[in-house]
Coordinates of C-alpha atoms in Angstrom, one line a residue:
X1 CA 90.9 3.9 23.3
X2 CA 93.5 6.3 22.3
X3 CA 93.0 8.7 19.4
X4 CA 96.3 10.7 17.9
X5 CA 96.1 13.5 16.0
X6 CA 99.0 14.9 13.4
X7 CA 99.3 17.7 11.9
X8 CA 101.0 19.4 8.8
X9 CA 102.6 22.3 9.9
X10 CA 104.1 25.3 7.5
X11 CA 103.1 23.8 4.6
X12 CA 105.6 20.9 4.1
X13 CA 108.0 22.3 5.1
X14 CA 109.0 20.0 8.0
X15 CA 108.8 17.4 4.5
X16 CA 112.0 18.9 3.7
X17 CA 113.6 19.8 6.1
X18 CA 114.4 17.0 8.9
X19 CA 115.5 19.0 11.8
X20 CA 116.3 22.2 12.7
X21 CA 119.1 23.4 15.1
X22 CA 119.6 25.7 18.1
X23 CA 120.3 28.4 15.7
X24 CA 116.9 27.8 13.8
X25 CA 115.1 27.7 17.1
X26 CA 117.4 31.1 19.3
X27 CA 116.1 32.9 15.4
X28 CA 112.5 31.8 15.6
X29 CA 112.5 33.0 19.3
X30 CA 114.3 36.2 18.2
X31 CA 111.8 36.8 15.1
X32 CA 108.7 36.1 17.8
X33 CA 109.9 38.9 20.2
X34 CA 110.6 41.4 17.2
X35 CA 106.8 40.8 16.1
X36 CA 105.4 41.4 19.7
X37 CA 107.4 44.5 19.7
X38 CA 106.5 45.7 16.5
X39 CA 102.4 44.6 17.4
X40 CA 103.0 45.9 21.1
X41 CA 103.9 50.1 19.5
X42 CA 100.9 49.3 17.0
X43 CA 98.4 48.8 19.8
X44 CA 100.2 52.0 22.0
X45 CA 99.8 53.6 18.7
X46 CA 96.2 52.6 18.4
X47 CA 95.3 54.0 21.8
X48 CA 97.1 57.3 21.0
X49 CA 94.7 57.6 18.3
X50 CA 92.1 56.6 19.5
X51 CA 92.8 58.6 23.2
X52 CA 92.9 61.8 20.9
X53 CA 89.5 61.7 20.0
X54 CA 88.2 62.1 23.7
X55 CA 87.4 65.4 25.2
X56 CA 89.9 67.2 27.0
X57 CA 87.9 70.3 28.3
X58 CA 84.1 70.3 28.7
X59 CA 81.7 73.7 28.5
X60 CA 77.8 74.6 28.2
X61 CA 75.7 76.8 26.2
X62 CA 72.5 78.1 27.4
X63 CA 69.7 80.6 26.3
X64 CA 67.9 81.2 29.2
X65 CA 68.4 83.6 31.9
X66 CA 70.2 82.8 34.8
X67 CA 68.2 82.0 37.8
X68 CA 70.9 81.2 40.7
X69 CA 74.6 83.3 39.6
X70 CA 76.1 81.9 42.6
X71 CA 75.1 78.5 42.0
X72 CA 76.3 79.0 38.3
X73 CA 79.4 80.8 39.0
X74 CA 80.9 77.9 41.5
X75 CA 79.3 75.4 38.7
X76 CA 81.2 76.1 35.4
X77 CA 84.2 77.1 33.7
X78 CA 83.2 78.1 30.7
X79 CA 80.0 78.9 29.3
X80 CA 78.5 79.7 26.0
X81 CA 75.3 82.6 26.2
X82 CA 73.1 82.7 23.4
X83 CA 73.5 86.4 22.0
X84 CA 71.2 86.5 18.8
X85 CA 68.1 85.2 18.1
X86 CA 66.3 83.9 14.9
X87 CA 63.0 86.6 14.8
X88 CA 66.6 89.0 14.0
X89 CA 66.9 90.2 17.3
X90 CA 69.7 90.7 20.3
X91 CA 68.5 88.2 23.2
X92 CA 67.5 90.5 26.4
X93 CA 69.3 87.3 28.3
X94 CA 72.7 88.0 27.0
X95 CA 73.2 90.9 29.0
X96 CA 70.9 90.1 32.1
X97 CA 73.4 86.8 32.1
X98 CA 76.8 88.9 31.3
X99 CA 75.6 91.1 34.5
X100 CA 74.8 88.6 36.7
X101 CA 78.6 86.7 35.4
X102 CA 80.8 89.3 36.4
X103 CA 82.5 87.8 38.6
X104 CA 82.7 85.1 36.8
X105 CA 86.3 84.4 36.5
X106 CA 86.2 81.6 33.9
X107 CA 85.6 82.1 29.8
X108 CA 82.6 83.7 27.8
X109 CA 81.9 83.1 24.4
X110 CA 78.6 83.8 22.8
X111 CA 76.8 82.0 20.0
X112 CA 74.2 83.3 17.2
X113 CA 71.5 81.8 15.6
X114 CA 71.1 84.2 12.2
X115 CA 67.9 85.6 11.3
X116 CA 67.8 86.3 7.0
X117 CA 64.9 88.0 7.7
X118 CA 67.5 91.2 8.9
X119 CA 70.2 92.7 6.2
X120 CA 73.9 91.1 7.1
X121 CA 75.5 94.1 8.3
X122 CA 73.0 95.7 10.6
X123 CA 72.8 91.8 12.2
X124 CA 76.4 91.8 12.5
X125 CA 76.4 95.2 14.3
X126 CA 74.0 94.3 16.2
X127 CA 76.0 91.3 17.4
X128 CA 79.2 93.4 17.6
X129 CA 77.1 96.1 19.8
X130 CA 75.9 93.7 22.6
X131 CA 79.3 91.5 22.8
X132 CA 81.9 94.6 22.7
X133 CA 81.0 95.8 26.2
X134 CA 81.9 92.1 27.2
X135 CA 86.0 92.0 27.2
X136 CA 85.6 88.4 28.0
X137 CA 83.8 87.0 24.9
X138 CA 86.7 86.4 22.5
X139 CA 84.5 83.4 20.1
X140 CA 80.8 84.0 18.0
X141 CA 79.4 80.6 17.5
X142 CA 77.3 80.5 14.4
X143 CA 74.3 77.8 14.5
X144 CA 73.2 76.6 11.3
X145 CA 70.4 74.4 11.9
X146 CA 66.1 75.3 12.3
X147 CA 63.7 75.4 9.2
X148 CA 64.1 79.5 8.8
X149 CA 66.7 79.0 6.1
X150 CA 65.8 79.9 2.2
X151 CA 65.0 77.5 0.2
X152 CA 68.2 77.9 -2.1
X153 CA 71.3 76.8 -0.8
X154 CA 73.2 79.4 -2.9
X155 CA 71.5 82.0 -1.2
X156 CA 72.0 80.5 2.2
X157 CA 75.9 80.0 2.0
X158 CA 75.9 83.6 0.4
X159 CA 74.6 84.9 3.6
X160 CA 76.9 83.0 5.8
X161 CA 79.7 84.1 3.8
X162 CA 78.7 87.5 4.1
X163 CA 78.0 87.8 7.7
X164 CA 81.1 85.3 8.4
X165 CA 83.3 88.4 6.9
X166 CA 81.0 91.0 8.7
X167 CA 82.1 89.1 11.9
X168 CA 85.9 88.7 11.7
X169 CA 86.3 92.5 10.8
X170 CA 85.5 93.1 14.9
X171 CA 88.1 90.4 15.2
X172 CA 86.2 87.4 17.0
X173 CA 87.3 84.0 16.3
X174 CA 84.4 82.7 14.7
X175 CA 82.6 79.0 14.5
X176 CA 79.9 76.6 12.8
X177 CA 77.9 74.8 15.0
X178 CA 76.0 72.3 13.2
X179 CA 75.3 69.0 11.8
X180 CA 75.6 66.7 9.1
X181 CA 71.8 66.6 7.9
X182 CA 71.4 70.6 8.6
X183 CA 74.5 71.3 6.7
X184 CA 73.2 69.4 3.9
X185 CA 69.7 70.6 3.5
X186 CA 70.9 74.4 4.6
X187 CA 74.2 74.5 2.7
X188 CA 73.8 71.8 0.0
X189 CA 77.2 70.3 1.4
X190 CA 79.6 73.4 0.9
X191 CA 82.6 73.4 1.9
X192 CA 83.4 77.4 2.0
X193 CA 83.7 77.6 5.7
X194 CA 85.9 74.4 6.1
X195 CA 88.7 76.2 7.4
X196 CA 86.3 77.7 10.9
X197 CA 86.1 75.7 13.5
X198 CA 83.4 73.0 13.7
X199 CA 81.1 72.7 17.0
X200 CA 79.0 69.3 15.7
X201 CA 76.1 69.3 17.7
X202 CA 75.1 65.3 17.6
X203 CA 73.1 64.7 20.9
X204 CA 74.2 61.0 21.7
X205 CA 75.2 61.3 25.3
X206 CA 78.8 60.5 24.3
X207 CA 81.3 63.2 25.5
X208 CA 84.2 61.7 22.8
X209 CA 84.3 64.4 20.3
X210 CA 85.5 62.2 17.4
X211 CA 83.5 59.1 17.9
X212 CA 81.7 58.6 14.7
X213 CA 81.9 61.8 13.5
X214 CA 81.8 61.3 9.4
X215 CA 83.3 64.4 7.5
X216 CA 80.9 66.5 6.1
X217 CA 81.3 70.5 4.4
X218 CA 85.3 69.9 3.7
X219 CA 85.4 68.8 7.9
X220 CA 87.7 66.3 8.2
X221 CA 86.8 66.3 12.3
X222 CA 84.9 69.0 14.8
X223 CA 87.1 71.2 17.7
X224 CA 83.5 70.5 19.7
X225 CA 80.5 68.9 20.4
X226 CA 77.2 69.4 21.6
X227 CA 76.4 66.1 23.2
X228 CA 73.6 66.7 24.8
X229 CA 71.8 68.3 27.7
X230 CA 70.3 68.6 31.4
X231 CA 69.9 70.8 33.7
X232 CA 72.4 73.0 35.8
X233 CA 71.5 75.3 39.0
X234 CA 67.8 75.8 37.7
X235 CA 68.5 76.5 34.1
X236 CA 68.5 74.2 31.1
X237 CA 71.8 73.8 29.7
X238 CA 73.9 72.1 26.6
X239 CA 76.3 69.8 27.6
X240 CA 79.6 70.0 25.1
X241 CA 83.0 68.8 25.3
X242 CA 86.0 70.5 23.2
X243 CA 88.5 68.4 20.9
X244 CA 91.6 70.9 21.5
X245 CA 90.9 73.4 22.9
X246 CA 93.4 75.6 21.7
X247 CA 92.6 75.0 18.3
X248 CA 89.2 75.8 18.8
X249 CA 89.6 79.2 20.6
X250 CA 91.1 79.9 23.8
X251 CA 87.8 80.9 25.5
X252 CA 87.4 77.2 26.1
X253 CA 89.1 76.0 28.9

């Protein structure tokens, strides 16, 4: 038994018209490869985009003190040492690690997590102090995360604004490291330090600085991100990746 199926194509159109010619069939054709050219620089498009998003330099950040410089020093290319602490005090590894780097011949930048238990300017001279015998660091990374924050947001972005300005007149390239649920409880949302750099620290073993990052604090996308971490040479390390890493600072390579 034989079953045949018809169906209406184009909407009725083939009602009307009876037949088409060579002509109608060479212009179909024509239109078809004009589509798959047109769908064929969306999709290389697409992947441009999308490509964009993925890291193109990677770094770490540590706090401890090294343990192995020679391992370290043929390990990395850049690194990130933790130069302030949150009890408001230098960390006694940044310069035990800036001794034991020097001959390191890749980039040094340093990061800060801000005590409001110390006044602004002696914390930013104290930062300023312990990096300026360092040519090499170039970038202060700001962390805005913890529970050692005020209570009042005002207050809070008041400080940062204040030691964000303390910072630059020593002329470092300064970032915010953070993320979307600190920034909201901390800094209620502001969006005051959207034009520094943002180092996103998200933790989901995913290298791809872009990948659902959500704007947040007038950021429409980070230069970085913290994306998770391990161990290197006998230390504990952060794993990041950079966006650009010119637009971020030059430091990361």
């Amino acid at each position: 038994r034989f079953f045949f199926f018809f169906f209406q194509a184009e909407d009725g159109i083939r009602d009307v018209e009876r037949s088409r010619g060579l002509g109608d069939v060479y212009k179909r054709q024509y239109q078809r490869r004009v589509h798959g050219i047109i769908l064929m620089r969306i999709l290389v498009l697409c992947i441009l985009l999308v490509g964009s998003m993925a890291a193109t330099g990677y770094f770490i950040d540590m706090w401890e003190e090294i343990r192995d410089p020679k391992c370290f020093i043929a390990a990395v290319k850049s690194v990130v040492f933790r130069v302030y602490t949150s009890i408001g005090k230098v960390d006694p590894n940044f310069n035990k690690n800036m001794v034991k780097m020097k001959d390191f011949k890749g980039n040094m930048s340093a990061y800060i997590v801000p005590s409001q238990k110390v006044e602004v300017k002696k914390q930013a001279a104290d930062i300023v102090a312990a990096a300026k015998n360092y040519t090499q660091i170039k970038m202060l990374a700001i962390v805005i995360e913890g529970r050692d924050w005020n209570t009042d947001p005002v207050k809070n972005v008041n400080f940062l604004l204040a030691l964000v300005t303390e910072l630059k007149r020593s002329k470092y390239t300064i970032c915010i490291q953070t993320e979307e649920r600190a920034w909201d409880r901390i800094m209620d949302m502001s969006s005051d330090f959207s034009d520094l750099n943002l180092w996103w620290n998200q933790h989901d073993n995913d290298p791809e600085v872009g990948r659902r990052f959500r704007p947040f604090g007038g950021w429409r996308q980070p230069k970085a991100k913290q994306y998770g971490s391990g161990e290197l040479c006998g230390n504990s390390i952060g794993k990041n990746s950079v966006f650009n890493i010119q637009a971020l600072t030059v430091q990361f390579k």
